[in-house]
Coordinates of C-alpha atoms in Angstrom, one line a residue:
Chain A
M502 CA 21.7 -43.6 5.9
S503 CA 23.5 -44.0 9.1
L504 CA 22.8 -42.7 12.6
S505 CA 25.4 -40.3 13.8
L506 CA 27.5 -41.4 16.9
M507 CA 26.3 -38.2 18.5
G508 CA 23.0 -39.7 19.2
Y509 CA 19.7 -38.0 19.8
R510 CA 19.6 -35.4 22.5
S511 CA 16.4 -34.0 24.0
W512 CA 15.6 -30.3 24.3
Q513 CA 14.6 -28.9 27.7
G514 CA 13.6 -25.4 26.8
K515 CA 10.3 -23.7 26.9
L516 CA 8.3 -23.0 23.9
G517 CA 7.1 -19.5 23.4
S518 CA 3.8 -18.0 22.1
S519 CA 2.5 -18.5 18.6
L520 CA 3.1 -14.7 18.0
R521 CA 6.8 -15.5 18.0
S522 CA 6.3 -17.4 14.7
I523 CA 5.5 -14.1 12.8
W524 CA 9.0 -12.7 12.7
P525 CA 10.8 -15.9 11.6
I526 CA 8.3 -16.1 8.7
S527 CA 9.0 -12.5 7.7
R528 CA 12.8 -12.8 8.2
V529 CA 13.0 -16.0 6.1
S530 CA 10.9 -14.5 3.3
L531 CA 13.1 -11.5 3.1
Q532 CA 16.2 -13.6 3.2
L533 CA 14.7 -15.7 0.2
V534 CA 14.0 -12.4 -1.7
F535 CA 17.4 -10.8 -1.1
R536 CA 19.3 -14.0 -2.1
Q537 CA 18.3 -13.4 -5.6
K538 CA 20.4 -11.0 -7.4
L539 CA 17.6 -9.9 -9.6
Y540 CA 16.0 -8.3 -6.6
W541 CA 19.1 -6.4 -5.7
V542 CA 19.1 -4.9 -9.2
L543 CA 15.5 -4.0 -9.1
Y544 CA 16.0 -2.7 -5.5
V545 CA 18.9 -0.4 -6.8
L546 CA 16.7 0.6 -9.8
A547 CA 13.9 1.4 -7.4
L548 CA 16.1 3.7 -5.5
M549 CA 16.9 5.8 -8.5
T550 CA 14.2 8.3 -7.6
F551 CA 15.6 8.5 -4.1
F552 CA 19.1 9.3 -5.5
V553 CA 17.6 12.0 -7.7
F554 CA 15.8 13.5 -4.7
F555 CA 18.8 13.2 -2.5
F556 CA 21.3 15.0 -4.8
G557 CA 18.6 17.4 -5.9
I558 CA 18.0 18.5 -2.3
Y559 CA 21.8 18.9 -1.9
L560 CA 22.1 20.9 -5.1
F561 CA 19.1 23.0 -4.1
S562 CA 20.8 23.9 -0.8
Q563 CA 24.1 24.5 -2.6
I564 CA 22.6 27.0 -5.0
D565 CA 21.3 29.0 -2.0
T566 CA 25.0 29.2 -1.0
E567 CA 26.2 30.1 -4.5
T568 CA 23.7 32.9 -5.0
I569 CA 25.0 34.7 -2.0
T570 CA 28.5 34.5 -3.1
P571 CA 29.3 37.4 -5.4
N572 CA 32.0 38.0 -8.1
R573 CA 33.3 34.4 -8.9
P574 CA 36.3 34.9 -11.0
G575 CA 35.6 34.8 -14.7
I576 CA 31.8 34.9 -14.4
P577 CA 30.0 38.2 -13.9
A578 CA 28.1 37.9 -10.6
Q579 CA 24.7 38.9 -12.1
T580 CA 24.9 36.3 -14.8
A581 CA 25.8 33.6 -12.3
N582 CA 23.1 34.5 -10.0
K583 CA 20.6 34.5 -12.7
F584 CA 21.8 31.1 -14.0
F585 CA 21.6 29.6 -10.4
V586 CA 18.2 31.3 -9.7
D587 CA 16.9 29.8 -12.9
I588 CA 18.0 26.3 -11.9
K589 CA 16.7 26.7 -8.5
N590 CA 13.3 27.8 -9.8
S591 CA 13.2 24.9 -12.2
I592 CA 13.9 22.4 -9.4
Q593 CA 11.5 24.2 -7.1
K594 CA 8.8 24.3 -9.7
D595 CA 9.0 20.8 -11.3
L596 CA 10.5 18.6 -8.5
K597 CA 9.9 20.7 -5.5
L598 CA 13.0 19.7 -3.8
S599 CA 12.9 22.5 -1.2
G600 CA 12.3 20.1 1.6
D601 CA 8.6 21.0 2.1
V602 CA 5.6 18.8 2.3
E603 CA 5.5 18.4 -1.6
T604 CA 8.9 17.0 -1.7
Y605 CA 8.0 14.0 0.3
R606 CA 4.6 13.6 -1.5
N607 CA 6.3 13.8 -4.9
F608 CA 8.8 11.3 -3.8
Y609 CA 6.2 8.8 -2.7
V610 CA 4.2 9.2 -5.9
L611 CA 7.2 8.7 -8.2
Q612 CA 8.7 5.9 -6.1
G613 CA 5.4 4.2 -6.1
Y614 CA 5.8 3.2 -9.8
Y615 CA 8.9 1.3 -9.1
V616 CA 7.6 -0.2 -6.0
M617 CA 4.7 -1.6 -7.8
V618 CA 6.9 -3.3 -10.5
V619 CA 9.3 -4.7 -7.8
L620 CA 6.4 -6.0 -5.7
A621 CA 4.9 -7.7 -8.7
M622 CA 8.1 -9.6 -9.3
A623 CA 8.7 -10.4 -5.5
G624 CA 5.0 -11.4 -4.8
S625 CA 5.3 -14.9 -6.3
L626 CA 8.6 -15.5 -4.4
I627 CA 7.3 -14.2 -1.1
I628 CA 4.0 -16.2 -1.2
G629 CA 3.3 -17.8 -4.5
N630 CA 6.0 -20.4 -4.0
D631 CA 4.4 -21.4 -0.7
Y632 CA 1.4 -22.6 -2.6
R633 CA 3.2 -24.1 -5.6
Y634 CA 5.8 -26.1 -3.4
G635 CA 3.5 -27.1 -0.5
S636 CA 5.4 -25.0 2.0
L637 CA 2.1 -23.7 3.3
A638 CA 1.4 -27.1 4.8
F639 CA 4.7 -27.0 6.5
Y640 CA 3.9 -23.6 8.1
L641 CA 0.3 -24.6 9.0
S642 CA 1.3 -27.9 10.6
K643 CA 3.2 -25.9 13.4
P644 CA 1.5 -24.4 16.5
M645 CA 0.5 -21.3 14.7
G646 CA -2.7 -20.1 12.9
H647 CA -3.2 -19.0 9.3
W648 CA -3.4 -15.4 10.7
H649 CA 0.1 -15.7 12.0
Y650 CA 1.3 -16.9 8.6
L651 CA -0.6 -14.0 6.8
L652 CA 0.7 -11.4 9.3
G653 CA 4.2 -12.8 8.7
K654 CA 3.9 -12.5 4.9
I655 CA 2.2 -9.1 4.9
F656 CA 4.9 -7.9 7.4
T657 CA 7.5 -9.2 4.8
V658 CA 6.0 -7.1 2.1
V659 CA 5.5 -4.1 4.5
I660 CA 9.3 -4.2 5.3
F661 CA 10.2 -4.7 1.6
T662 CA 8.0 -1.8 0.6
A663 CA 9.2 0.4 3.5
L664 CA 12.7 -0.1 2.5
M665 CA 11.9 1.6 -0.9
T666 CA 9.6 4.2 0.3
F667 CA 9.4 5.2 4.0
V668 CA 13.1 4.5 4.8
P669 CA 14.4 6.7 1.8
A670 CA 11.9 9.4 2.7
L671 CA 13.3 9.3 6.3
V672 CA 16.7 9.8 4.9
L673 CA 15.6 12.7 2.8
Y674 CA 14.1 14.3 6.0
F675 CA 17.3 13.9 7.9
E676 CA 19.2 15.3 4.8
C677 CA 16.9 18.3 4.8
S678 CA 17.4 18.7 8.5
M679 CA 21.1 18.9 7.9
L680 CA 21.1 21.1 4.7
M681 CA 18.0 23.3 5.0
E682 CA 17.5 26.1 7.5
E683 CA 18.2 25.6 11.2
G684 CA 15.6 24.0 13.3
Y685 CA 14.1 22.2 10.3
F686 CA 14.0 18.9 12.2
W687 CA 12.0 20.1 15.2
E688 CA 9.8 22.5 13.2
H689 CA 8.7 19.8 10.8
L690 CA 8.0 17.0 13.3
A691 CA 4.2 16.9 12.1
L692 CA 5.6 16.4 8.6
L693 CA 7.7 13.4 9.9
R694 CA 4.5 11.8 11.2
G695 CA 2.8 12.4 7.9
I696 CA 5.7 10.8 6.1
A697 CA 5.5 7.8 8.4
L698 CA 1.7 7.4 8.1
Y699 CA 1.7 7.8 4.3
G700 CA 4.7 5.4 3.9
L701 CA 3.0 2.7 6.2
A702 CA -0.2 3.1 4.3
I703 CA 1.5 2.5 1.0
A704 CA 3.4 -0.5 2.4
F705 CA 0.4 -2.0 4.0
V706 CA -2.1 -1.6 1.2
L707 CA 0.3 -2.8 -1.3
G708 CA 1.5 -5.6 1.0
V709 CA -2.1 -7.0 1.4
L710 CA -2.9 -6.4 -2.3
V711 CA 0.3 -8.2 -3.4
V712 CA -0.1 -11.1 -1.0
T713 CA -3.7 -11.6 -2.2
L714 CA -2.8 -11.5 -5.8
A715 CA 0.1 -13.8 -5.3
S716 CA -2.1 -16.2 -3.5
A717 CA -4.7 -16.2 -6.4
V718 CA -2.2 -16.2 -9.2
R719 CA 1.1 -17.8 -7.8
R720 CA 3.2 -17.6 -10.9
T721 CA 5.3 -14.6 -11.6
A722 CA 4.5 -13.8 -15.2
P723 CA 0.6 -13.7 -14.9
L724 CA 1.0 -11.9 -11.4
V725 CA 3.1 -9.2 -13.0
M726 CA 0.7 -8.8 -15.9
I727 CA -2.4 -8.5 -13.6
W728 CA -0.6 -6.3 -11.1
I729 CA 0.5 -3.9 -13.7
A730 CA -2.9 -3.9 -15.4
L731 CA -4.6 -3.1 -12.2
L732 CA -2.3 -0.3 -11.4
A733 CA -2.0 1.1 -14.9
I734 CA -5.4 0.6 -16.4
C735 CA -7.3 1.9 -13.3
P736 CA -5.6 5.3 -13.4
V737 CA -6.3 5.6 -17.2
M738 CA -10.0 4.7 -16.6
G739 CA -10.1 7.1 -13.7
N740 CA -8.7 10.0 -15.7
L741 CA -10.9 9.2 -18.6
F742 CA -14.1 9.2 -16.6
V743 CA -13.3 12.4 -14.5
D744 CA -11.1 14.6 -16.6
R745 CA -12.4 13.8 -20.1
L746 CA -16.0 12.7 -19.7
G747 CA -16.6 15.0 -16.7
Y748 CA -18.0 12.4 -14.5
S749 CA -18.0 12.8 -10.7
A750 CA -14.5 12.9 -9.1
N751 CA -15.6 9.7 -7.1
W752 CA -14.9 7.8 -10.3
R753 CA -11.3 8.2 -9.6
L754 CA -11.7 6.0 -6.6
I755 CA -11.3 3.0 -8.8
D756 CA -7.5 4.1 -9.0
L757 CA -6.1 2.7 -5.8
W758 CA -2.8 4.5 -6.2
N759 CA -4.8 7.7 -6.5
D760 CA -6.6 6.8 -3.4
L761 CA -3.5 6.4 -1.6
Y762 CA -2.2 9.8 -2.9
V763 CA -5.4 11.4 -1.5
F764 CA -4.8 9.7 1.8
G765 CA -1.2 10.6 1.7
S766 CA -2.0 14.2 1.1
W767 CA -4.2 14.2 4.1
C768 CA -1.4 12.6 6.2
L769 CA 0.9 15.3 5.1
N770 CA -1.8 17.9 5.6
I771 CA -1.7 19.2 2.0
S772 CA -4.6 19.6 -0.6
P773 CA -4.7 16.7 -2.8
V774 CA -5.9 18.8 -5.7
P775 CA -3.0 19.8 -7.9
V776 CA -3.2 22.5 -10.5
V777 CA -1.9 20.9 -13.8
G778 CA -0.8 22.7 -17.0
Q779 CA -0.6 26.3 -18.0
R780 CA -4.3 26.9 -18.2
G781 CA -4.6 26.0 -14.5
F782 CA -6.6 22.8 -15.4
I783 CA -7.7 21.3 -11.9
R784 CA -7.6 17.5 -11.4
R785 CA -10.7 17.0 -9.3
Q786 CA -10.2 14.5 -6.5
P787 CA -12.5 12.5 -4.3
S788 CA -12.8 13.6 -0.7
L789 CA -11.2 11.6 2.1
T790 CA -14.1 9.7 3.5
P791 CA -14.9 7.7 0.2
V792 CA -11.3 7.1 -0.2
L793 CA -11.0 5.6 3.2
I794 CA -14.1 3.5 2.5
V795 CA -12.7 2.1 -0.7
L796 CA -9.3 1.4 0.8
G797 CA -10.9 -0.2 3.8
S798 CA -13.3 -2.3 1.7
V799 CA -10.4 -3.5 -0.5
M800 CA -8.4 -4.4 2.5
V801 CA -11.3 -6.3 4.1
F802 CA -12.1 -8.1 1.0
C803 CA -8.4 -9.1 0.5
L804 CA -8.1 -10.3 4.1
V805 CA -11.3 -12.2 3.9
Y806 CA -10.2 -13.8 0.6
L807 CA -6.8 -14.7 2.1
H808 CA -8.5 -16.1 5.2
R809 CA -10.6 -18.4 3.2
K810 CA -7.8 -19.4 0.8
I811 CA -5.4 -20.3 3.4
R812 CA -8.0 -22.1 5.4
A813 CA -8.8 -24.3 2.4
V814 CA -5.2 -25.5 2.2
E815 CA -4.9 -29.3 3.2
V816 CA -2.1 -29.6 5.7
V817 CA -2.7 -33.4 5.9
T818 CA -3.1 -34.8 2.4
Chain B
M456 CA -1.1 -40.7 31.1
P457 CA -2.7 -42.2 27.9
L458 CA -1.3 -41.1 24.7
L459 CA -4.6 -40.9 23.0
H460 CA -8.1 -41.4 24.2
L461 CA -11.0 -41.2 21.7
N462 CA -14.6 -41.7 22.7
N463 CA -17.1 -42.1 19.9
I464 CA -15.3 -39.5 17.7
T465 CA -17.3 -38.7 14.6
H466 CA -16.7 -36.3 11.8
R467 CA -18.7 -35.5 8.8
Y468 CA -18.1 -33.4 5.7
G469 CA -21.6 -32.4 4.8
K470 CA -23.7 -35.7 4.6
N471 CA -20.6 -37.7 4.2
V472 CA -19.5 -39.5 7.5
V473 CA -15.8 -39.7 7.4
L474 CA -15.2 -40.9 11.0
N475 CA -18.0 -43.0 12.5
G476 CA -17.8 -43.4 16.2
V477 CA -14.1 -44.0 16.5
T478 CA -13.2 -45.2 20.0
L479 CA -9.6 -45.8 20.9
S480 CA -7.4 -45.9 23.9
L481 CA -3.7 -45.9 23.3
E482 CA -0.7 -45.9 25.6
P483 CA 2.5 -44.1 24.6
G484 CA 4.6 -46.1 22.2
A485 CA 5.0 -46.8 18.5
I486 CA 1.5 -47.1 17.0
G487 CA 0.7 -48.1 13.4
L488 CA -2.4 -46.5 11.9
L489 CA -3.4 -48.5 8.8
G490 CA -6.2 -48.2 6.5
P491 CA -7.0 -47.9 2.8
N492 CA -7.8 -44.6 1.0
G493 CA -10.8 -43.1 2.4
A494 CA -10.6 -45.0 5.8
G495 CA -10.5 -41.8 7.6
K496 CA -6.7 -41.7 8.6
S497 CA -6.1 -38.1 7.3
T498 CA -9.3 -36.8 9.0
L499 CA -8.1 -38.5 12.3
L500 CA -4.7 -36.8 11.9
K501 CA -6.5 -33.4 11.3
I502 CA -8.4 -33.8 14.4
L503 CA -5.4 -34.7 16.5
M504 CA -3.5 -31.7 15.2
G505 CA -6.5 -29.4 15.8
L506 CA -6.9 -28.5 12.2
I507 CA -10.4 -29.5 12.4
T508 CA -12.9 -30.1 15.3
P509 CA -14.7 -33.4 15.4
T510 CA -18.4 -32.9 14.8
G511 CA -19.2 -35.6 17.6
G512 CA -17.5 -37.4 20.4
E513 CA -14.7 -36.4 22.8
G514 CA -11.2 -37.3 23.3
T515 CA -7.8 -36.3 24.7
L516 CA -4.3 -36.3 23.2
L517 CA -1.6 -36.3 25.9
D518 CA -4.3 -35.1 28.3
K519 CA -5.2 -32.1 26.0
D520 CA -8.9 -31.9 25.1
L521 CA -9.4 -32.5 21.3
R522 CA -12.1 -29.8 21.4
G523 CA -9.7 -27.4 23.1
P524 CA -7.3 -24.9 21.6
A525 CA -5.1 -26.3 18.9
F526 CA -1.8 -24.6 19.5
P527 CA -0.9 -26.2 22.9
R528 CA -1.6 -29.6 21.5
R529 CA 0.3 -29.0 18.5
R530 CA 3.4 -28.1 20.5
L531 CA 3.3 -31.7 21.7
I532 CA 3.3 -33.0 18.1
G533 CA 5.9 -33.2 15.4
Y534 CA 4.2 -33.8 12.1
M535 CA 5.9 -35.3 9.2
S536 CA 3.8 -35.0 6.1
E537 CA 3.7 -37.4 3.2
A538 CA 4.1 -34.4 0.7
D539 CA 7.3 -32.6 0.3
A540 CA 6.2 -29.4 2.2
L541 CA 9.7 -27.9 1.9
V542 CA 10.6 -24.3 1.5
P543 CA 12.5 -23.9 -1.7
G544 CA 15.5 -21.7 -1.6
L545 CA 16.2 -22.5 2.1
R546 CA 19.2 -24.5 3.2
G547 CA 18.7 -27.7 5.2
A548 CA 19.8 -26.3 8.5
E549 CA 17.9 -23.1 8.0
Y550 CA 14.7 -25.1 7.3
V551 CA 14.9 -27.1 10.5
A552 CA 15.9 -24.1 12.5
L553 CA 12.7 -22.3 11.0
A554 CA 10.5 -25.2 12.0
G555 CA 12.0 -24.8 15.5
E556 CA 11.3 -21.2 15.6
L557 CA 7.7 -21.6 14.3
C558 CA 7.2 -23.9 17.2
G559 CA 8.3 -21.2 19.5
M560 CA 11.9 -22.1 20.2
P561 CA 14.3 -19.2 20.6
R562 CA 16.3 -18.6 17.5
K563 CA 19.7 -19.7 18.9
D564 CA 18.2 -22.9 20.4
A565 CA 16.4 -23.7 17.2
S566 CA 19.6 -23.2 15.1
R567 CA 21.8 -25.3 17.5
R568 CA 19.1 -28.1 17.6
A569 CA 18.8 -28.0 13.9
H570 CA 22.5 -28.7 13.5
E571 CA 22.3 -31.5 16.2
L572 CA 19.4 -33.2 14.4
L573 CA 20.9 -33.0 11.0
S574 CA 24.0 -34.8 12.4
Y575 CA 22.0 -37.3 14.1
L576 CA 20.1 -38.0 11.0
G577 CA 23.2 -38.3 8.8
L578 CA 22.7 -35.1 6.9
D579 CA 25.9 -33.4 8.1
D580 CA 27.2 -32.8 4.6
A581 CA 23.9 -31.6 3.2
R582 CA 23.0 -29.0 5.9
Y583 CA 24.1 -26.1 3.8
R584 CA 22.7 -27.4 0.6
K585 CA 19.5 -26.0 -0.7
L586 CA 16.4 -28.2 -0.2
E587 CA 15.6 -28.5 -3.9
E588 CA 18.9 -30.3 -4.3
Y589 CA 18.1 -33.0 -1.9
S590 CA 17.3 -36.6 -2.9
T591 CA 14.0 -38.3 -2.0
G592 CA 15.7 -40.1 1.0
M593 CA 17.3 -36.8 2.2
K594 CA 14.0 -35.0 1.9
Q595 CA 12.4 -37.8 4.2
R596 CA 15.0 -37.3 6.7
I597 CA 14.9 -33.6 6.9
K598 CA 11.2 -33.8 7.1
L599 CA 11.7 -36.1 10.2
A600 CA 14.2 -33.5 11.5
Q601 CA 11.6 -30.6 11.3
A602 CA 9.1 -32.7 13.0
L603 CA 11.6 -33.6 15.8
V604 CA 13.3 -30.2 16.3
H605 CA 11.2 -29.0 19.2
D606 CA 11.5 -32.6 20.9
P607 CA 7.8 -33.3 20.9
P608 CA 6.7 -36.4 22.8
L609 CA 4.6 -37.5 19.9
L610 CA 5.3 -37.7 16.2
L611 CA 2.6 -38.0 13.6
L612 CA 4.3 -39.7 10.7
D613 CA 2.4 -39.7 7.3
E614 CA 3.8 -42.2 5.0
P615 CA 7.5 -41.7 6.2
T616 CA 8.8 -44.4 3.8
S617 CA 7.0 -43.1 0.7
G618 CA 9.2 -43.0 -2.2
L619 CA 12.2 -44.5 -0.5
D620 CA 14.4 -47.2 -2.1
P621 CA 14.7 -50.6 -0.1
A622 CA 17.9 -49.4 1.7
G623 CA 16.5 -46.0 2.5
R624 CA 13.3 -47.5 3.7
E625 CA 15.2 -49.9 5.9
A626 CA 17.2 -47.0 7.4
M627 CA 14.1 -45.0 8.0
L628 CA 12.4 -47.8 9.8
S629 CA 15.4 -48.5 12.0
L630 CA 15.6 -44.8 12.7
L631 CA 12.0 -44.8 13.9
S632 CA 12.5 -48.0 16.0
T633 CA 15.5 -46.4 17.7
L634 CA 13.6 -43.2 18.4
A635 CA 10.8 -45.2 20.0
T636 CA 12.8 -47.8 21.9
Q637 CA 15.9 -45.8 23.0
H638 CA 14.5 -42.3 23.2
G639 CA 11.0 -42.8 24.4
K640 CA 9.3 -41.1 21.5
S641 CA 5.8 -42.1 20.7
F642 CA 4.6 -42.1 17.2
L643 CA 1.5 -42.6 15.2
F644 CA 2.8 -44.3 11.9
C645 CA 0.1 -43.8 9.1
T646 CA 0.8 -46.0 6.1
H647 CA -0.7 -48.5 3.7
V648 CA 2.2 -50.8 4.1
L649 CA 1.7 -53.4 6.7
G650 CA 5.3 -54.6 6.7
D651 CA 6.4 -51.1 7.8
V652 CA 4.2 -51.2 10.7
E653 CA 5.3 -54.7 11.6
R654 CA 8.8 -53.6 11.6
T655 CA 8.4 -50.6 14.0
C656 CA 5.2 -50.5 15.9
E657 CA 4.0 -52.3 19.0
T658 CA 0.4 -51.6 18.4
T659 CA -1.6 -51.4 15.2
V660 CA -4.8 -49.6 14.7
I661 CA -6.6 -50.4 11.4
L662 CA -9.2 -48.0 10.2
H663 CA -11.9 -49.0 7.6
K664 CA -14.7 -46.8 6.3
G665 CA -14.3 -44.5 9.3
K666 CA -14.4 -47.1 11.9
V667 CA -11.9 -48.9 13.9
L668 CA -11.6 -52.4 12.4
C669 CA -9.0 -53.5 14.8
Q670 CA -6.8 -52.4 17.6
E671 CA -4.2 -55.0 18.5
R672 CA -0.6 -55.8 19.5
T673 CA 1.1 -56.0 16.1
E674 CA 2.5 -59.4 17.1
S675 CA -0.9 -60.9 17.4
L676 CA -1.9 -59.3 14.0
R677 CA 1.2 -61.0 12.6
G678 CA 0.1 -64.3 14.2
Q679 CA -3.1 -64.3 12.3
R680 CA -1.3 -64.7 9.1
D681 CA 1.3 -67.1 10.0
D682 CA -0.5 -69.7 7.9
C683 CA 0.4 -68.1 4.6
F684 CA 3.7 -69.0 2.9
R685 CA 5.5 -68.4 -0.3
L686 CA 7.7 -71.3 -1.5
S687 CA 10.0 -72.3 -4.3
V688 CA 10.0 -75.9 -5.3
E689 CA 12.2 -78.1 -7.4
G690 CA 12.0 -81.7 -8.5
N691 CA 8.6 -83.4 -9.1
T692 CA 6.4 -80.3 -8.7
E693 CA 3.4 -82.0 -10.3
A694 CA 3.3 -84.7 -7.8
F695 CA 3.8 -82.3 -5.0
Q696 CA 0.9 -80.2 -6.1
A697 CA -1.3 -83.2 -6.2
R698 CA -0.3 -84.1 -2.7
L699 CA -1.2 -80.6 -1.6
L700 CA -4.5 -80.8 -3.1
E701 CA -5.2 -84.0 -1.4
Q702 CA -4.3 -82.4 2.0
Q703 CA -6.8 -79.6 1.4
I704 CA -4.1 -76.9 1.3
T705 CA -4.8 -73.8 -0.7
L706 CA -2.3 -73.3 -3.4
K707 CA -1.8 -70.7 -6.0
V708 CA 1.0 -70.9 -8.5
T709 CA 2.4 -67.8 -10.2
E710 CA 5.3 -67.6 -12.7
R711 CA 6.9 -64.6 -11.3
E712 CA 6.6 -65.0 -7.6
G713 CA 6.4 -68.8 -7.0
W714 CA 3.8 -70.7 -5.0
F715 CA 1.6 -69.4 -2.4
I716 CA 0.0 -71.7 0.0
T717 CA -2.3 -71.3 3.0
L718 CA -2.1 -74.1 5.6
P719 CA -5.3 -75.3 7.2
E720 CA -5.5 -74.6 11.0
P721 CA -3.5 -77.6 12.7
M722 CA -1.0 -78.1 10.0
Q723 CA 2.7 -77.0 10.6
T724 CA 5.4 -76.3 8.1
D725 CA 7.3 -79.6 8.8
Q726 CA 4.5 -81.5 7.3
L727 CA 5.0 -79.6 4.1
F728 CA 8.6 -80.8 3.9
R729 CA 7.4 -84.2 4.5
L730 CA 4.9 -84.0 1.8
A731 CA 7.5 -82.6 -0.6
S732 CA 9.9 -85.4 0.2
Q733 CA 7.1 -88.1 -0.3
S734 CA 6.4 -86.5 -3.8
G735 CA 10.0 -86.4 -4.9
A736 CA 10.1 -82.6 -4.8
I737 CA 12.5 -80.2 -2.8
I738 CA 11.4 -77.1 -1.2
T739 CA 14.2 -74.7 -1.8
N740 CA 12.6 -71.7 -0.2
L741 CA 9.9 -71.3 2.3
Q742 CA 9.0 -67.8 3.9
P743 CA 6.0 -66.4 5.4
D744 CA 4.1 -64.4 2.8
D745 CA 4.6 -60.8 3.1
D746 CA 0.9 -60.2 3.4
D747 CA -0.7 -57.1 1.9
L748 CA -3.0 -54.9 3.8
E749 CA -5.9 -55.9 1.6
R750 CA -5.9 -59.4 2.7
V751 CA -5.7 -58.5 6.4
F752 CA -8.8 -56.3 5.8
H753 CA -10.5 -59.1 4.1
R754 CA -9.7 -61.5 6.9
L755 CA -10.8 -59.0 9.5
L756 CA -14.0 -58.5 7.8
N757 CA -14.5 -62.2 7.6
H758 CA -14.4 -62.0 3.8
A759 CA -11.1 -63.7 3.5
P760 CA -10.5 -64.7 -0.1
A761 CA -9.7 -68.2 -0.7
M762 CA -6.7 -67.1 -2.8
P763 CA -4.1 -64.5 -2.4
T764 CA -5.0 -61.5 -4.4
R765 CA -2.2 -61.5 -6.9
E766 CA -2.9 -62.0 -10.5
P767 CA -1.9 -65.5 -11.5
T768 CA 0.4 -66.3 -14.3
L769 CA 0.5 -69.9 -15.3
L770 CA 3.5 -72.2 -15.2
P771 CA 3.9 -74.6 -18.1
F772 CA 2.9 -77.6 -16.0
A773 CA -0.2 -75.9 -14.7
Q774 CA -2.6 -74.5 -17.1
E775 CA -5.0 -73.5 -14.3
P776 CA -4.0 -72.3 -10.8
A777 CA -4.2 -75.5 -8.9
H778 CA -6.2 -75.2 -5.6
V779 CA -8.6 -76.8 -3.5
A780 CA -11.1 -74.7 -1.7

C-alpha cells in the first residue's frame, strides 16, 4: 500500500441534517435491486397486467369507433357491429376496461399478486443483506438514527412497489383521459385522488411488511415461502370462514390483501362487496373501521418490532 | 479544547458494571486504547458515539456533552469498525460516497471526496470494483476511507490492523501516523496489540475490568519494559547460562524463539556482552522483547510474572528452563 502523491486534503463544507440520509439509503437500495437482471425480468413480468389493461383500454375505445362506422367492405354492417359489441361487452363485464373506478381497482387487485412475488424476492436484497453482511453497523455508525435507516428502507420498497402499481395506474388514467370521452381528466379528479391513496396504501403496507419480514428472516428462500404463505393462506382461510362456514365477515380481516382491497374501495368510493357468480352470490366484506384497525395494528406491530430489532444491532462489536 | 474529558463515567448492563468510574482527560492527538476482552473498550466507544448513554458520570467529547444529542457528536467522529460492515453490491467509490452522504454531505461533494480519498489511500484502481471482490487489506483501507470522508477531527479506529499481513499492517500504521502528524487528525486506536499503539500513538490508555489502569505517554510505557530482551547465543551457551544465573538474571530458554531475559534494575546490556565474552559465548542477536499486553497488565497490576508468558520448549542442553527468581 502506498500513499498517493496527491496527499490528503481536508473538506471545508457544512454537513446537513440527519434527514438527508434517508434519500441516499433509498437510492442506493434501489440501485442495488435494479443492478440485478433478475429484477428487471420480474419487473417486466409484473407489468404484464399493466400491458393487458393498457391495450385493453385502447381496444375498448377503438371498438366504440368501429361500431359507429357502417358498411365495411366485405362484412355486413350488422354482423360486424354485433361482433364488436360482443367483444366490448365481454371486456366491459370481465375486465371492466371502460376507464371507470372498477378499472383501477381491478388493476390494483390483479397487479398485487405480482407485486407480492417480486417484493418477496427483493426483500432480502433490500434489507436482509444488511443484517447478513453487517452493513447495518455501517449505517448506524453515521450521524443518523435507526428511524432514518428504517424510513430509507421503507421508502425504497414504497418506490419499488409504486413503480409497479401507482405509476402504471397513473399511466392508465392519462391513457383514459386521451382515449375516452372529452373532459375525462377533469371530471375524474376524485378518482385520481383515490388511485393515489390506494396505490400509496398498498406500497406503504407492503413496504413495512416486507421490511419486517426481511429483518426477521433475512434469506431469500424462507422469506419467499413465508411471504407467499402469508398472502396465500390467509385469503383461503378468510374465504373458508366467511363464505363456506358462514362466520362473521370480520373473519376476512385476517387476509391483509383483502383489507387493502376494502380500504382501496373506500378510497375509490366504490362498494367493496362484489357480486360473484350467476346466482348472485355476495362476498360479504368487513366494514372499513375494523379494516383500518387491523391494518393500523399490523403496521404498529411491525414498526415496534423493527425498532427493537434495529436497536439491538451492535454497531461496535 | 480537550479531545475527551470523562469524569467518573460508569455504565452498567443490568447488574453487570462494564465501566466503573472512568476518569480521563485527553488532549487531541493519537491515543491508543488498550485492554483485554471485557475491559470496557467497546462500551466506551459506544458512549463516545452516542449509541448508549452512560448510567453515571459526565463527560465531553470535543466540547460536546456525552449526555447530549448523539448526532452532532457523531458528525465529529469517523468510525472504522473491526467487522467488515460493507454494503455488498456497491463499488468502492459508491460506498465511500454513500458514507459521506449519510453524514450529511452534498452528493457531489461526497462523490468527489470519495475519489480523492481512494486515490490517497492507494485504491485508485479498485474504486469501481465491487466491495466483495476486495482483499482484506483493501477492505481495511476502504473502511478508513469511509471514516475519513466527511473529514472529522476524530477517528475511532477499532482494530484497524486486524487481519492484515505484516506489510499491510506496516502500511496501515504508517498511514495513521501520517494522518496524525501531518494532517492533524486525532484518533482513538482500540487494539489488543501494544506494538501497534507504540508505533502510532503518543498517549496510551489501558482499560482493565472497566477501570483506567493507566494513562501515560506511550514512551514512558515503553520505558517500563526496556529491561526485557530476546537474544540469540552461540558458543558456550551452558557456561553463559550459568553466569546469568549467578548474576540474578531471569532467563527463559525456548527452542523456537530463543532466550528471553529480564535484567535486574541497574544492569545494562553492555554487561551482558561482557558476561557472554567471559563465558566463551557470543550474543548474535539482542533486541528488546516485543512485549505482549498481558505482561504489561500484570506489571501494572503489580502481579508481574517472573517469567515471560510463552510456553517453554526445552533446548537439548537445558532440560528445565533455567532461571533464578
